[in-house]
mmCIF file with all atom_site columns, C-alpha atoms in Angstrom:
data_model
loop_
_atom_site.group_PDB
_atom_site.id
_atom_site.type_symbol
_atom_site.label_atom_id
_atom_site.label_alt_id
_atom_site.label_comp_id
_atom_site.label_asym_id
_atom_site.label_entity_id
_atom_site.label_seq_id
_atom_site.pdbx_PDB_ins_code
_atom_site.Cartn_x
_atom_site.Cartn_y
_atom_site.Cartn_z
_atom_site.occupancy
_atom_site.B_iso_or_equiv
_atom_site.pdbx_formal_charge
_atom_site.auth_seq_id
_atom_site.auth_comp_id
_atom_site.auth_asym_id
_atom_site.auth_atom_id
_atom_site.pdbx_PDB_model_num
ATOM 1   C CA . MET A 1 1   ? 123.631 -7.089  -8.698  1.00 83.00 ? 4   MET A CA 1
ATOM 2   C CA . PRO A 1 2   ? 127.022 -5.327  -7.548  1.00 87.00 ? 5   PRO A CA 1
ATOM 3   C CA . SER A 1 3   ? 128.152 -6.321  -3.968  1.00 85.00 ? 6   SER A CA 1
ATOM 4   C CA . PHE A 1 4   ? 130.951 -5.971  -1.348  1.00 89.00 ? 7   PHE A CA 1
ATOM 5   C CA . ASP A 1 5   ? 131.636 -7.018  2.428   1.00 88.00 ? 8   ASP A CA 1
ATOM 6   C CA . ILE A 1 6   ? 132.701 -4.810  5.150   1.00 87.00 ? 9   ILE A CA 1
ATOM 7   C CA . VAL A 1 7   ? 135.163 -6.535  7.526   1.00 88.00 ? 10  VAL A CA 1
ATOM 8   C CA . SER A 1 8   ? 137.508 -5.722  10.260  1.00 87.00 ? 11  SER A CA 1
ATOM 9   C CA . GLU A 1 9   ? 140.463 -8.211  9.597   1.00 86.00 ? 12  GLU A CA 1
ATOM 10  C CA . PHE A 1 10  ? 144.198 -8.044  10.061  1.00 87.00 ? 13  PHE A CA 1
ATOM 11  C CA . ASP A 1 11  ? 146.960 -10.623 8.540   1.00 87.00 ? 14  ASP A CA 1
ATOM 12  C CA . LYS A 1 12  ? 148.152 -12.417 11.504  1.00 90.00 ? 15  LYS A CA 1
ATOM 13  C CA . HIS A 1 13  ? 151.519 -13.322 9.907   1.00 92.00 ? 16  HIS A CA 1
ATOM 14  C CA . GLU A 1 14  ? 152.248 -9.483  9.583   1.00 91.00 ? 17  GLU A CA 1
ATOM 15  C CA . ALA A 1 15  ? 151.361 -9.067  13.196  1.00 91.00 ? 18  ALA A CA 1
ATOM 16  C CA . SER A 1 16  ? 153.761 -11.952 14.232  1.00 93.00 ? 19  SER A CA 1
ATOM 17  C CA . ASN A 1 17  ? 156.406 -10.159 11.934  1.00 93.00 ? 20  ASN A CA 1
ATOM 18  C CA . ALA A 1 18  ? 155.598 -6.771  13.697  1.00 93.00 ? 21  ALA A CA 1
ATOM 19  C CA . VAL A 1 19  ? 156.120 -8.330  17.271  1.00 93.00 ? 22  VAL A CA 1
ATOM 20  C CA . ASP A 1 20  ? 159.125 -9.643  15.856  1.00 94.00 ? 23  ASP A CA 1
ATOM 21  C CA . GLN A 1 21  ? 160.469 -6.632  14.686  1.00 94.00 ? 24  GLN A CA 1
ATOM 22  C CA . ALA A 1 22  ? 159.447 -4.705  17.946  1.00 93.00 ? 25  ALA A CA 1
ATOM 23  C CA . ASN A 1 23  ? 161.402 -7.348  20.270  1.00 92.00 ? 26  ASN A CA 1
ATOM 24  C CA . ARG A 1 24  ? 164.422 -6.748  18.082  1.00 92.00 ? 27  ARG A CA 1
ATOM 25  C CA . GLU A 1 25  ? 164.160 -2.885  18.355  1.00 92.00 ? 28  GLU A CA 1
ATOM 26  C CA . ILE A 1 26  ? 163.695 -2.892  22.142  1.00 92.00 ? 29  ILE A CA 1
ATOM 27  C CA . GLN A 1 27  ? 166.915 -5.433  22.518  1.00 90.00 ? 30  GLN A CA 1
ATOM 28  C CA . THR A 1 28  ? 168.929 -2.774  20.668  1.00 90.00 ? 31  THR A CA 1
ATOM 29  C CA . ARG A 1 29  ? 167.653 0.569   21.829  1.00 87.00 ? 32  ARG A CA 1
ATOM 30  C CA . PHE A 1 30  ? 170.167 2.557   24.097  1.00 89.00 ? 33  PHE A CA 1
ATOM 31  C CA . ASP A 1 31  ? 167.323 3.227   26.869  1.00 85.00 ? 34  ASP A CA 1
ATOM 32  C CA . PHE A 1 32  ? 166.653 -0.400  27.022  1.00 84.00 ? 35  PHE A CA 1
ATOM 33  C CA . LYS A 1 33  ? 170.255 -1.701  27.845  1.00 86.00 ? 36  LYS A CA 1
ATOM 34  C CA . GLY A 1 34  ? 170.339 -3.949  30.793  1.00 84.00 ? 37  GLY A CA 1
ATOM 35  C CA . VAL A 1 35  ? 166.629 -4.051  31.199  1.00 84.00 ? 38  VAL A CA 1
ATOM 36  C CA . THR A 1 36  ? 164.795 -7.281  30.495  1.00 88.00 ? 39  THR A CA 1
ATOM 37  C CA . ALA A 1 37  ? 161.576 -6.172  28.360  1.00 88.00 ? 40  ALA A CA 1
ATOM 38  C CA . SER A 1 38  ? 159.703 -8.428  25.658  1.00 89.00 ? 41  SER A CA 1
ATOM 39  C CA . PHE A 1 39  ? 156.736 -8.840  23.662  1.00 91.00 ? 42  PHE A CA 1
ATOM 40  C CA . GLU A 1 40  ? 155.178 -12.188 23.366  1.00 91.00 ? 43  GLU A CA 1
ATOM 41  C CA . LEU A 1 41  ? 152.458 -12.903 20.772  1.00 90.00 ? 44  LEU A CA 1
ATOM 42  C CA . GLY A 1 42  ? 149.715 -15.376 21.862  1.00 90.00 ? 45  GLY A CA 1
ATOM 43  C CA . GLY A 1 43  ? 146.954 -16.025 19.740  1.00 86.00 ? 46  GLY A CA 1
ATOM 44  C CA . ASP A 1 44  ? 145.453 -12.475 19.184  1.00 87.00 ? 47  ASP A CA 1
ATOM 45  C CA . THR A 1 45  ? 146.951 -11.128 22.434  1.00 92.00 ? 48  THR A CA 1
ATOM 46  C CA . VAL A 1 46  ? 150.486 -9.291  22.443  1.00 93.00 ? 49  VAL A CA 1
ATOM 47  C CA . THR A 1 47  ? 151.768 -9.342  26.077  1.00 93.00 ? 50  THR A CA 1
ATOM 48  C CA . LEU A 1 48  ? 154.294 -6.632  27.052  1.00 92.00 ? 51  LEU A CA 1
ATOM 49  C CA . GLU A 1 49  ? 156.667 -7.016  29.820  1.00 92.00 ? 52  GLU A CA 1
ATOM 50  C CA . ALA A 1 50  ? 159.202 -4.586  31.405  1.00 91.00 ? 53  ALA A CA 1
ATOM 51  C CA . GLU A 1 51  ? 160.462 -3.875  34.779  1.00 88.00 ? 54  GLU A CA 1
ATOM 52  C CA . VAL A 1 52  ? 158.461 -0.470  35.157  1.00 86.00 ? 55  VAL A CA 1
ATOM 53  C CA . ASP A 1 53  ? 155.377 1.124   33.679  1.00 85.00 ? 56  ASP A CA 1
ATOM 54  C CA . PHE A 1 54  ? 156.785 4.062   31.722  1.00 87.00 ? 57  PHE A CA 1
ATOM 55  C CA . GLN A 1 55  ? 158.748 1.629   29.985  1.00 88.00 ? 58  GLN A CA 1
ATOM 56  C CA . LEU A 1 56  ? 155.453 -0.334  29.013  1.00 90.00 ? 59  LEU A CA 1
ATOM 57  C CA . LYS A 1 57  ? 154.382 3.165   27.286  1.00 90.00 ? 60  LYS A CA 1
ATOM 58  C CA . GLN A 1 58  ? 157.382 3.315   25.076  1.00 92.00 ? 61  GLN A CA 1
ATOM 59  C CA . MET A 1 59  ? 157.119 -0.622  24.388  1.00 91.00 ? 62  MET A CA 1
ATOM 60  C CA . LEU A 1 60  ? 153.520 0.373   23.273  1.00 93.00 ? 63  LEU A CA 1
ATOM 61  C CA . ASP A 1 61  ? 154.493 3.046   20.857  1.00 93.00 ? 64  ASP A CA 1
ATOM 62  C CA . VAL A 1 62  ? 157.221 0.917   19.315  1.00 93.00 ? 65  VAL A CA 1
ATOM 63  C CA . LEU A 1 63  ? 154.658 -1.949  18.824  1.00 93.00 ? 66  LEU A CA 1
ATOM 64  C CA . ARG A 1 64  ? 152.105 0.710   17.489  1.00 93.00 ? 67  ARG A CA 1
ATOM 65  C CA . ASN A 1 65  ? 154.695 1.844   14.917  1.00 94.00 ? 68  ASN A CA 1
ATOM 66  C CA . LYS A 1 66  ? 155.738 -1.525  13.987  1.00 93.00 ? 69  LYS A CA 1
ATOM 67  C CA . LEU A 1 67  ? 152.137 -2.632  13.259  1.00 93.00 ? 70  LEU A CA 1
ATOM 68  C CA . ILE A 1 68  ? 151.418 0.368   11.084  1.00 93.00 ? 71  ILE A CA 1
ATOM 69  C CA . ALA A 1 69  ? 154.666 -0.246  9.149   1.00 93.00 ? 72  ALA A CA 1
ATOM 70  C CA . ARG A 1 70  ? 153.387 -3.792  8.275   1.00 91.00 ? 73  ARG A CA 1
ATOM 71  C CA . GLY A 1 71  ? 149.929 -2.319  7.245   1.00 90.00 ? 74  GLY A CA 1
ATOM 72  C CA . ILE A 1 72  ? 147.876 -3.275  10.205  1.00 89.00 ? 75  ILE A CA 1
ATOM 73  C CA . ASP A 1 73  ? 145.763 -0.456  11.367  1.00 87.00 ? 76  ASP A CA 1
ATOM 74  C CA . ALA A 1 74  ? 146.481 0.614   14.927  1.00 87.00 ? 77  ALA A CA 1
ATOM 75  C CA . ARG A 1 75  ? 142.670 0.951   15.798  1.00 86.00 ? 78  ARG A CA 1
ATOM 76  C CA . CYS A 1 76  ? 142.737 -3.080  16.333  1.00 87.00 ? 79  CYS A CA 1
ATOM 77  C CA . MET A 1 77  ? 144.587 -2.492  19.159  1.00 89.00 ? 80  MET A CA 1
ATOM 78  C CA . ASP A 1 78  ? 142.562 -2.833  22.685  1.00 88.00 ? 81  ASP A CA 1
ATOM 79  C CA . ILE A 1 79  ? 144.836 -1.866  25.261  1.00 90.00 ? 82  ILE A CA 1
ATOM 80  C CA . GLU A 1 80  ? 144.135 -3.118  28.873  1.00 92.00 ? 83  GLU A CA 1
ATOM 81  C CA . GLU A 1 81  ? 145.632 -1.293  32.036  1.00 91.00 ? 84  GLU A CA 1
ATOM 82  C CA . PRO A 1 82  ? 149.194 -2.164  33.023  1.00 91.00 ? 85  PRO A CA 1
ATOM 83  C CA . VAL A 1 83  ? 149.294 -4.592  35.982  1.00 91.00 ? 86  VAL A CA 1
ATOM 84  C CA . LEU A 1 84  ? 152.102 -3.736  38.339  1.00 90.00 ? 87  LEU A CA 1
ATOM 85  C CA . SER A 1 85  ? 153.657 -6.574  40.533  1.00 85.00 ? 88  SER A CA 1
ATOM 86  C CA . GLY A 1 86  ? 156.897 -5.387  42.395  1.00 80.00 ? 89  GLY A CA 1
ATOM 87  C CA . VAL A 1 87  ? 159.748 -5.708  40.056  1.00 84.00 ? 90  VAL A CA 1
ATOM 88  C CA . ARG A 1 88  ? 157.619 -6.427  36.871  1.00 89.00 ? 91  ARG A CA 1
ATOM 89  C CA . ALA A 1 89  ? 155.195 -4.612  34.939  1.00 91.00 ? 92  ALA A CA 1
ATOM 90  C CA . ARG A 1 90  ? 153.022 -6.467  32.287  1.00 92.00 ? 93  ARG A CA 1
ATOM 91  C CA . GLN A 1 91  ? 150.350 -4.997  29.862  1.00 92.00 ? 94  GLN A CA 1
ATOM 92  C CA . GLU A 1 92  ? 147.947 -6.990  27.537  1.00 93.00 ? 95  GLU A CA 1
ATOM 93  C CA . VAL A 1 93  ? 147.271 -5.554  24.229  1.00 92.00 ? 96  VAL A CA 1
ATOM 94  C CA . ALA A 1 94  ? 144.268 -7.707  22.324  1.00 91.00 ? 97  ALA A CA 1
ATOM 95  C CA . LEU A 1 95  ? 144.278 -7.240  18.567  1.00 90.00 ? 98  LEU A CA 1
ATOM 96  C CA . LYS A 1 96  ? 140.569 -7.260  17.628  1.00 87.00 ? 99  LYS A CA 1
ATOM 97  C CA . GLN A 1 97  ? 139.462 -8.900  14.530  1.00 86.00 ? 100 GLN A CA 1
ATOM 98  C CA . GLY A 1 98  ? 135.882 -9.200  13.291  1.00 83.00 ? 101 GLY A CA 1
ATOM 99  C CA . LEU A 1 99  ? 132.796 -6.984  13.931  1.00 84.00 ? 102 LEU A CA 1
ATOM 100 C CA . ASP A 1 100 ? 130.863 -7.439  16.759  1.00 83.00 ? 103 ASP A CA 1
ATOM 101 C CA . GLN A 1 101 ? 126.865 -7.172  16.578  1.00 87.00 ? 104 GLN A CA 1
ATOM 102 C CA . LYS A 1 102 ? 126.661 -3.641  18.089  1.00 87.00 ? 105 LYS A CA 1
ATOM 103 C CA . GLU A 1 103 ? 129.392 -2.388  15.725  1.00 86.00 ? 106 GLU A CA 1
ATOM 104 C CA . ALA A 1 104 ? 127.800 -4.313  12.599  1.00 87.00 ? 107 ALA A CA 1
ATOM 105 C CA . LYS A 1 105 ? 124.306 -2.722  13.843  1.00 88.00 ? 108 LYS A CA 1
ATOM 106 C CA . ASP A 1 106 ? 125.888 0.981   13.675  1.00 87.00 ? 109 ASP A CA 1
ATOM 107 C CA . ILE A 1 107 ? 127.422 0.509   10.271  1.00 87.00 ? 110 ILE A CA 1
ATOM 108 C CA . VAL A 1 108 ? 123.943 -0.720  8.769   1.00 89.00 ? 111 VAL A CA 1
ATOM 109 C CA . LYS A 1 109 ? 122.325 2.122   10.643  1.00 88.00 ? 112 LYS A CA 1
ATOM 110 C CA . ARG A 1 110 ? 124.864 4.835   9.359   1.00 86.00 ? 113 ARG A CA 1
ATOM 111 C CA . ILE A 1 111 ? 124.281 3.599   5.567   1.00 86.00 ? 114 ILE A CA 1
ATOM 112 C CA . LYS A 1 112 ? 120.487 3.609   5.922   1.00 87.00 ? 115 LYS A CA 1
ATOM 113 C CA . GLU A 1 113 ? 120.874 6.888   7.021   1.00 86.00 ? 116 GLU A CA 1
ATOM 114 C CA . SER A 1 114 ? 122.553 8.062   4.367   1.00 85.00 ? 117 SER A CA 1
ATOM 115 C CA . LYS A 1 115 ? 119.572 7.531   1.935   1.00 87.00 ? 118 LYS A CA 1
ATOM 116 C CA . LEU A 1 116 ? 121.703 5.734   -0.546  1.00 86.00 ? 119 LEU A CA 1
ATOM 117 C CA . LYS A 1 117 ? 119.874 3.052   -2.702  1.00 89.00 ? 120 LYS A CA 1
ATOM 118 C CA . VAL A 1 118 ? 121.607 0.092   -1.290  1.00 88.00 ? 121 VAL A CA 1
ATOM 119 C CA . GLN A 1 119 ? 120.867 -2.641  1.037   1.00 88.00 ? 122 GLN A CA 1
ATOM 120 C CA . ALA A 1 120 ? 122.862 -3.651  3.968   1.00 87.00 ? 123 ALA A CA 1
ATOM 121 C CA . GLN A 1 121 ? 122.666 -6.941  5.965   1.00 88.00 ? 124 GLN A CA 1
ATOM 122 C CA . ILE A 1 122 ? 124.794 -8.318  8.842   1.00 88.00 ? 125 ILE A CA 1
ATOM 123 C CA . GLN A 1 123 ? 126.248 -11.935 8.009   1.00 87.00 ? 126 GLN A CA 1
ATOM 124 C CA . GLY A 1 124 ? 127.942 -12.990 11.106  1.00 84.00 ? 127 GLY A CA 1
ATOM 125 C CA . GLU A 1 125 ? 131.032 -10.940 11.570  1.00 86.00 ? 128 GLU A CA 1
ATOM 126 C CA . LYS A 1 126 ? 130.938 -8.849  8.228   1.00 87.00 ? 129 LYS A CA 1
ATOM 127 C CA . VAL A 1 127 ? 128.257 -6.588  6.379   1.00 88.00 ? 130 VAL A CA 1
ATOM 128 C CA . ARG A 1 128 ? 126.995 -7.283  3.123   1.00 90.00 ? 131 ARG A CA 1
ATOM 129 C CA . VAL A 1 129 ? 126.290 -4.347  0.856   1.00 90.00 ? 132 VAL A CA 1
ATOM 130 C CA . THR A 1 130 ? 124.452 -4.606  -2.391  1.00 90.00 ? 133 THR A CA 1
ATOM 131 C CA . GLY A 1 131 ? 122.942 -2.197  -4.982  1.00 88.00 ? 134 GLY A CA 1
ATOM 132 C CA . LYS A 1 132 ? 122.169 -1.597  -8.314  1.00 89.00 ? 135 LYS A CA 1
ATOM 133 C CA . LYS A 1 133 ? 124.882 1.006   -9.090  1.00 86.00 ? 136 LYS A CA 1
ATOM 134 C CA . ARG A 1 134 ? 128.869 0.484   -8.421  1.00 86.00 ? 137 ARG A CA 1
ATOM 135 C CA . ASP A 1 135 ? 128.563 4.194   -7.754  1.00 87.00 ? 138 ASP A CA 1
ATOM 136 C CA . ASP A 1 136 ? 126.092 3.945   -4.679  1.00 86.00 ? 139 ASP A CA 1
ATOM 137 C CA . LEU A 1 137 ? 128.584 1.344   -3.410  1.00 86.00 ? 140 LEU A CA 1
ATOM 138 C CA . GLN A 1 138 ? 131.385 3.534   -3.745  1.00 87.00 ? 141 GLN A CA 1
ATOM 139 C CA . ALA A 1 139 ? 129.651 6.099   -2.076  1.00 88.00 ? 142 ALA A CA 1
ATOM 140 C CA . VAL A 1 140 ? 128.903 3.839   0.827   1.00 86.00 ? 143 VAL A CA 1
ATOM 141 C CA . MET A 1 141 ? 132.752 3.146   1.105   1.00 87.00 ? 144 MET A CA 1
ATOM 142 C CA . ALA A 1 142 ? 133.591 7.015   1.000   1.00 87.00 ? 145 ALA A CA 1
ATOM 143 C CA . LEU A 1 143 ? 130.814 7.416   4.149   1.00 86.00 ? 146 LEU A CA 1
ATOM 144 C CA . LEU A 1 144 ? 132.333 5.141   6.071   1.00 85.00 ? 147 LEU A CA 1
ATOM 145 C CA . ARG A 1 145 ? 135.986 6.338   5.416   1.00 82.00 ? 148 ARG A CA 1
ATOM 146 C CA . ALA A 1 146 ? 134.812 9.812   6.145   1.00 79.00 ? 149 ALA A CA 1
ATOM 147 C CA . GLU A 1 147 ? 135.546 11.732  9.361   1.00 72.00 ? 150 GLU A CA 1
ATOM 148 C CA . GLY A 1 148 ? 132.428 10.859  11.129  1.00 70.00 ? 151 GLY A CA 1
ATOM 149 C CA . GLY A 1 149 ? 132.619 7.129   10.029  1.00 68.00 ? 152 GLY A CA 1
ATOM 150 C CA . PRO A 1 150 ? 133.104 4.509   12.929  1.00 75.00 ? 153 PRO A CA 1
ATOM 151 C CA . ASP A 1 151 ? 136.469 4.471   14.813  1.00 78.00 ? 154 ASP A CA 1
ATOM 152 C CA . LEU A 1 152 ? 137.216 0.906   13.386  1.00 80.00 ? 155 LEU A CA 1
ATOM 153 C CA . PRO A 1 153 ? 139.801 -0.625  11.211  1.00 84.00 ? 156 PRO A CA 1
ATOM 154 C CA . LEU A 1 154 ? 137.358 -1.584  8.258   1.00 86.00 ? 157 LEU A CA 1
ATOM 155 C CA . GLN A 1 155 ? 138.335 -3.215  4.987   1.00 84.00 ? 158 GLN A CA 1
ATOM 156 C CA . PHE A 1 156 ? 136.114 -3.726  2.005   1.00 86.00 ? 159 PHE A CA 1
ATOM 157 C CA . ASP A 1 157 ? 136.497 -6.908  0.098   1.00 85.00 ? 160 ASP A CA 1
ATOM 158 C CA . ASN A 1 158 ? 134.628 -9.366  -2.122  1.00 82.00 ? 161 ASN A CA 1
ATOM 159 C CA . PHE A 1 159 ? 133.658 -6.491  -4.511  1.00 80.00 ? 162 PHE A CA 1
ATOM 160 C CA . ARG A 1 160 ? 131.497 -8.019  -7.106  1.00 82.00 ? 163 ARG A CA 1
ATOM 161 C CA . ASP A 1 161 ? 130.117 -6.515  -10.459 1.00 78.00 ? 164 ASP A CA 1
#
């Protein structure tokens, strides 16, 4: 039976490259001359540091653009509120990976509501979809990519025929 997995992942190496590129761009930008601003990647969290909060907003745009250029969906970014402490402003951006239980249940519910002849089951941090026809599986992919689909960076992998 044909099947595929629905996952939400990103390449950590590409994320590291995007953070490095963002650091280089901040160092060369004219509006950041003489300013101590930096990005730091620790695990799945990027820490932005600058002198004032409006610089954090500019840095966030730079980071978002670099992630997109490296093939990482910007929807995986979970942006926290900036922390202002006198002469420093700091902000954490968590890069989400994997589907949590609530998101996986929502995906399964959407698939069942579509009345397609497929079965969807949650397996850890992914959802496995099986069906008799390849066309039904492709219809599920189209459903989840559509405008009303979940606001998650989804990838479809492990396609078996």
